[in-house]
Amino acid sequence: LIPGIARISFKNIYKSKFVRLCLKYRRKTGLLAWLFGFLHGTYIVWDRSLNLFDPNTAIKYAQGIILISIFTVLAITSNDWSVKKLKKNWKKLHKLTFVALFFMFWHVYDKMSGAWSVFTGLILLILALLTFYVVKGFFQERVKKTIK
């Protein structure tokens, strides 16, 4: 999420070698993020012997289930064939990334409440800033469309 949002929000950051490298390997990074999320979720289900068909469990872990669902759809469609077949809809579909950003903030905040560390605060700060820039960009885009 960070390189794409940074590229949109801060025009000069594209000159950064790190951001260009991240953008170059965006699909692979996305697939690794999906794999991390999948392994994280699988470990939690296994470690806690969770029954995901139990409504109470599904409600308690709804953010994680929604996140892995979104990332699964994005991972499945992160290939040239999907881009070619879905055309303009591919870009619309991949805007789910921004929805995932909101759920990720909520997930970290909810699940780490009471067990905060320095890293939790840092991650929440980064997610909050990213969410702010996404929302800001959304409203700026809406203003541009109404002016035209």
PDB file of C-alpha atoms in Angstrom:
ATOM      1  CA  LEU A   1       0.000   0.000   0.000  1.00  0.00           C
ATOM      2  CA  ILE A   2       2.682   2.469   0.994  1.00  0.00           C
ATOM      3  CA  PRO A   3       4.518   2.937  -2.342  1.00  0.00           C
ATOM      4  CA  GLY A   4       1.352   3.443  -4.381  1.00  0.00           C
ATOM      5  CA  ILE A   5      -0.183   5.891  -1.940  1.00  0.00           C
ATOM      6  CA  ALA A   6       3.134   7.690  -1.482  1.00  0.00           C
ATOM      7  CA  ARG A   7       3.493   8.026  -5.247  1.00  0.00           C
ATOM      8  CA  ILE A   8       0.030   9.566  -5.516  1.00  0.00           C
ATOM      9  CA  SER A   9       0.296  11.785  -2.435  1.00  0.00           C
ATOM     10  CA  PHE A  10       3.892  12.983  -2.706  1.00  0.00           C
ATOM     11  CA  LYS A  11       4.850  13.592  -6.332  1.00  0.00           C
ATOM     12  CA  ASN A  12       8.596  13.960  -5.634  1.00  0.00           C
ATOM     13  CA  ILE A  13       8.872  10.681  -3.738  1.00  0.00           C
ATOM     14  CA  TYR A  14       8.826   8.786  -7.046  1.00  0.00           C
ATOM     15  CA  LYS A  15      12.478   9.760  -7.381  1.00  0.00           C
ATOM     16  CA  SER A  16      13.265   7.563  -4.379  1.00  0.00           C
ATOM     17  CA  LYS A  17      14.987   4.318  -5.398  1.00  0.00           C
ATOM     18  CA  PHE A  18      13.130   2.413  -2.671  1.00  0.00           C
ATOM     19  CA  VAL A  19       9.697   3.544  -3.903  1.00  0.00           C
ATOM     20  CA  ARG A  20      10.591   2.792  -7.535  1.00  0.00           C
ATOM     21  CA  LEU A  21      11.815  -0.655  -6.523  1.00  0.00           C
ATOM     22  CA  CYS A  22       8.608  -1.328  -4.577  1.00  0.00           C
ATOM     23  CA  LEU A  23       6.483  -0.173  -7.504  1.00  0.00           C
ATOM     24  CA  LYS A  24       8.468  -2.315  -9.920  1.00  0.00           C
ATOM     25  CA  TYR A  25       7.769  -5.434  -7.843  1.00  0.00           C
ATOM     26  CA  ARG A  26       4.268  -4.390  -6.761  1.00  0.00           C
ATOM     27  CA  ARG A  27       2.594  -7.680  -7.759  1.00  0.00           C
ATOM     28  CA  LYS A  28       5.174  -9.819  -6.022  1.00  0.00           C
ATOM     29  CA  THR A  29       4.954  -7.631  -2.933  1.00  0.00           C
ATOM     30  CA  GLY A  30       1.162  -7.949  -3.008  1.00  0.00           C
ATOM     31  CA  LEU A  31       1.366 -11.727  -3.319  1.00  0.00           C
ATOM     32  CA  LEU A  32       3.814 -11.844  -0.406  1.00  0.00           C
ATOM     33  CA  ALA A  33       1.413  -9.695   1.634  1.00  0.00           C
ATOM     34  CA  TRP A  34      -1.386 -12.137   0.810  1.00  0.00           C
ATOM     35  CA  LEU A  35       0.815 -15.086   1.800  1.00  0.00           C
ATOM     36  CA  PHE A  36       1.703 -13.378   5.089  1.00  0.00           C
ATOM     37  CA  GLY A  37      -1.980 -12.711   5.816  1.00  0.00           C
ATOM     38  CA  PHE A  38      -2.967 -16.251   4.885  1.00  0.00           C
ATOM     39  CA  LEU A  39      -0.257 -17.803   7.066  1.00  0.00           C
ATOM     40  CA  HIS A  40      -1.102 -15.418   9.919  1.00  0.00           C
ATOM     41  CA  GLY A  41      -4.793 -16.333   9.736  1.00  0.00           C
ATOM     42  CA  THR A  42      -4.075 -20.045   9.370  1.00  0.00           C
ATOM     43  CA  TYR A  43      -1.798 -19.966  12.406  1.00  0.00           C
ATOM     44  CA  ILE A  44      -4.409 -18.138  14.530  1.00  0.00           C
ATOM     45  CA  VAL A  45      -7.146 -20.608  13.531  1.00  0.00           C
ATOM     46  CA  TRP A  46      -4.876 -23.589  14.235  1.00  0.00           C
ATOM     47  CA  ASP A  47      -3.333 -22.228  17.453  1.00  0.00           C
ATOM     48  CA  ARG A  48      -6.677 -21.266  18.985  1.00  0.00           C
ATOM     49  CA  SER A  49      -8.601 -24.238  17.544  1.00  0.00           C
ATOM     50  CA  LEU A  50     -11.165 -21.858  16.078  1.00  0.00           C
ATOM     51  CA  ASN A  51     -14.375 -23.003  14.446  1.00  0.00           C
ATOM     52  CA  LEU A  52     -15.003 -20.415  11.735  1.00  0.00           C
ATOM     53  CA  PHE A  53     -18.518 -21.792  11.215  1.00  0.00           C
ATOM     54  CA  ASP A  54     -19.455 -20.656  14.715  1.00  0.00           C
ATOM     55  CA  PRO A  55     -21.212 -17.269  14.302  1.00  0.00           C
ATOM     56  CA  ASN A  56     -19.578 -15.831  17.438  1.00  0.00           C
ATOM     57  CA  THR A  57     -16.114 -16.698  16.141  1.00  0.00           C
ATOM     58  CA  ALA A  58     -16.907 -15.307  12.696  1.00  0.00           C
ATOM     59  CA  ILE A  59     -18.090 -12.042  14.247  1.00  0.00           C
ATOM     60  CA  LYS A  60     -15.060 -11.779  16.541  1.00  0.00           C
ATOM     61  CA  TYR A  61     -12.644 -12.290  13.652  1.00  0.00           C
ATOM     62  CA  ALA A  62     -14.722 -10.494  10.972  1.00  0.00           C
ATOM     63  CA  GLN A  63     -12.029  -7.919  10.144  1.00  0.00           C
ATOM     64  CA  GLY A  64      -9.439 -10.631   9.514  1.00  0.00           C
ATOM     65  CA  ILE A  65     -11.869 -12.701   7.444  1.00  0.00           C
ATOM     66  CA  ILE A  66     -12.792  -9.651   5.359  1.00  0.00           C
ATOM     67  CA  LEU A  67      -9.119  -8.724   4.928  1.00  0.00           C
ATOM     68  CA  ILE A  68      -8.032 -12.170   3.768  1.00  0.00           C
ATOM     69  CA  SER A  69     -11.052 -12.317   1.445  1.00  0.00           C
ATOM     70  CA  ILE A  70     -10.137  -8.989  -0.155  1.00  0.00           C
ATOM     71  CA  PHE A  71      -6.478  -9.933  -0.467  1.00  0.00           C
ATOM     72  CA  THR A  72      -7.405 -13.331  -1.942  1.00  0.00           C
ATOM     73  CA  VAL A  73      -9.467 -11.680  -4.690  1.00  0.00           C
ATOM     74  CA  LEU A  74      -6.619  -9.243  -5.358  1.00  0.00           C
ATOM     75  CA  ALA A  75      -4.023 -12.039  -5.407  1.00  0.00           C
ATOM     76  CA  ILE A  76      -6.088 -14.157  -7.814  1.00  0.00           C
ATOM     77  CA  THR A  77      -6.472 -11.215 -10.199  1.00  0.00           C
ATOM     78  CA  SER A  78      -2.864  -9.998  -9.985  1.00  0.00           C
ATOM     79  CA  ASN A  79      -1.804 -11.293 -13.374  1.00  0.00           C
ATOM     80  CA  ASP A  80      -1.704 -10.075 -16.968  1.00  0.00           C
ATOM     81  CA  TRP A  81      -4.578 -12.350 -18.025  1.00  0.00           C
ATOM     82  CA  SER A  82      -6.921 -10.768 -15.444  1.00  0.00           C
ATOM     83  CA  VAL A  83      -5.856  -7.259 -16.446  1.00  0.00           C
ATOM     84  CA  LYS A  84      -6.620  -8.109 -20.079  1.00  0.00           C
ATOM     85  CA  LYS A  85      -9.979  -9.775 -19.363  1.00  0.00           C
ATOM     86  CA  LEU A  86     -11.297  -7.333 -16.757  1.00  0.00           C
ATOM     87  CA  LYS A  87     -10.017  -4.181 -18.531  1.00  0.00           C
ATOM     88  CA  LYS A  88     -11.303  -1.063 -16.691  1.00  0.00           C
ATOM     89  CA  ASN A  89     -12.975  -3.259 -14.075  1.00  0.00           C
ATOM     90  CA  TRP A  90      -9.567  -4.574 -12.996  1.00  0.00           C
ATOM     91  CA  LYS A  91      -8.567  -1.145 -11.765  1.00  0.00           C
ATOM     92  CA  LYS A  92     -11.928  -0.713 -10.000  1.00  0.00           C
ATOM     93  CA  LEU A  93     -11.542  -4.140  -8.391  1.00  0.00           C
ATOM     94  CA  HIS A  94      -8.054  -3.337  -7.164  1.00  0.00           C
ATOM     95  CA  LYS A  95      -9.335  -0.206  -5.460  1.00  0.00           C
ATOM     96  CA  LEU A  96     -10.478  -2.694  -2.817  1.00  0.00           C
ATOM     97  CA  THR A  97      -6.955  -2.168  -1.539  1.00  0.00           C
ATOM     98  CA  PHE A  98      -8.161   1.085  -0.011  1.00  0.00           C
ATOM     99  CA  VAL A  99     -11.073  -0.682   1.697  1.00  0.00           C
ATOM    100  CA  ALA A 100      -8.566  -3.204   3.042  1.00  0.00           C
ATOM    101  CA  LEU A 101      -6.564  -0.325   4.488  1.00  0.00           C
ATOM    102  CA  PHE A 102      -9.523   0.677   6.662  1.00  0.00           C
ATOM    103  CA  PHE A 103     -10.113  -2.915   7.809  1.00  0.00           C
ATOM    104  CA  MET A 104      -6.408  -3.347   8.524  1.00  0.00           C
ATOM    105  CA  PHE A 105      -6.405  -0.330  10.848  1.00  0.00           C
ATOM    106  CA  TRP A 106      -9.537  -1.614  12.587  1.00  0.00           C
ATOM    107  CA  HIS A 107      -8.113  -5.142  12.834  1.00  0.00           C
ATOM    108  CA  VAL A 108      -4.812  -4.051  14.400  1.00  0.00           C
ATOM    109  CA  TYR A 109      -6.516  -1.607  16.763  1.00  0.00           C
ATOM    110  CA  ASP A 110      -9.171  -4.115  17.865  1.00  0.00           C
ATOM    111  CA  LYS A 111      -6.970  -7.171  18.238  1.00  0.00           C
ATOM    112  CA  MET A 112      -4.056  -5.389  19.912  1.00  0.00           C
ATOM    113  CA  SER A 113      -6.147  -3.404  22.407  1.00  0.00           C
ATOM    114  CA  GLY A 114      -4.689  -4.076  25.833  1.00  0.00           C
ATOM    115  CA  ALA A 115      -1.492  -5.596  24.410  1.00  0.00           C
ATOM    116  CA  TRP A 116       0.114  -2.564  22.819  1.00  0.00           C
ATOM    117  CA  SER A 117       3.795  -2.276  22.115  1.00  0.00           C
ATOM    118  CA  VAL A 118       5.890   0.432  20.462  1.00  0.00           C
ATOM    119  CA  PHE A 119       5.382  -1.372  17.155  1.00  0.00           C
ATOM    120  CA  THR A 120       1.600  -1.394  17.535  1.00  0.00           C
ATOM    121  CA  GLY A 121       1.545   2.376  17.932  1.00  0.00           C
ATOM    122  CA  LEU A 122       3.898   2.820  14.984  1.00  0.00           C
ATOM    123  CA  ILE A 123       1.835   0.538  12.749  1.00  0.00           C
ATOM    124  CA  LEU A 124      -1.394   2.288  13.721  1.00  0.00           C
ATOM    125  CA  LEU A 125       0.199   5.672  13.043  1.00  0.00           C
ATOM    126  CA  ILE A 126       1.329   4.557   9.585  1.00  0.00           C
ATOM    127  CA  LEU A 127      -2.093   3.056   8.821  1.00  0.00           C
ATOM    128  CA  ALA A 128      -3.834   6.213  10.057  1.00  0.00           C
ATOM    129  CA  LEU A 129      -1.617   8.410   7.861  1.00  0.00           C
ATOM    130  CA  LEU A 130      -2.200   6.187   4.838  1.00  0.00           C
ATOM    131  CA  THR A 131      -5.947   6.244   5.467  1.00  0.00           C
ATOM    132  CA  PHE A 132      -5.835  10.037   5.793  1.00  0.00           C
ATOM    133  CA  TYR A 133      -4.043  10.408   2.453  1.00  0.00           C
ATOM    134  CA  VAL A 134      -6.426   7.993   0.722  1.00  0.00           C
ATOM    135  CA  VAL A 135      -9.476   9.866   2.024  1.00  0.00           C
ATOM    136  CA  LYS A 136      -7.857  13.216   1.155  1.00  0.00           C
ATOM    137  CA  GLY A 137      -7.105  11.993  -2.370  1.00  0.00           C
ATOM    138  CA  PHE A 138     -10.644  10.679  -2.768  1.00  0.00           C
ATOM    139  CA  PHE A 139     -12.148  14.042  -1.864  1.00  0.00           C
ATOM    140  CA  GLN A 140      -9.673  15.942  -4.054  1.00  0.00           C
ATOM    141  CA  GLU A 141     -10.629  13.700  -6.975  1.00  0.00           C
ATOM    142  CA  ARG A 142     -14.336  14.364  -6.332  1.00  0.00           C
ATOM    143  CA  VAL A 143     -13.697  18.120  -6.298  1.00  0.00           C
ATOM    144  CA  LYS A 144     -11.792  17.892  -9.608  1.00  0.00           C
ATOM    145  CA  LYS A 145     -14.687  15.997 -11.214  1.00  0.00           C
ATOM    146  CA  THR A 146     -17.278  18.523 -10.032  1.00  0.00           C
ATOM    147  CA  ILE A 147     -15.179  21.437 -11.322  1.00  0.00           C
ATOM    148  CA  LYS A 148     -14.942  19.894 -14.794  1.00  0.00           C
TER     149      LYS A 148
END
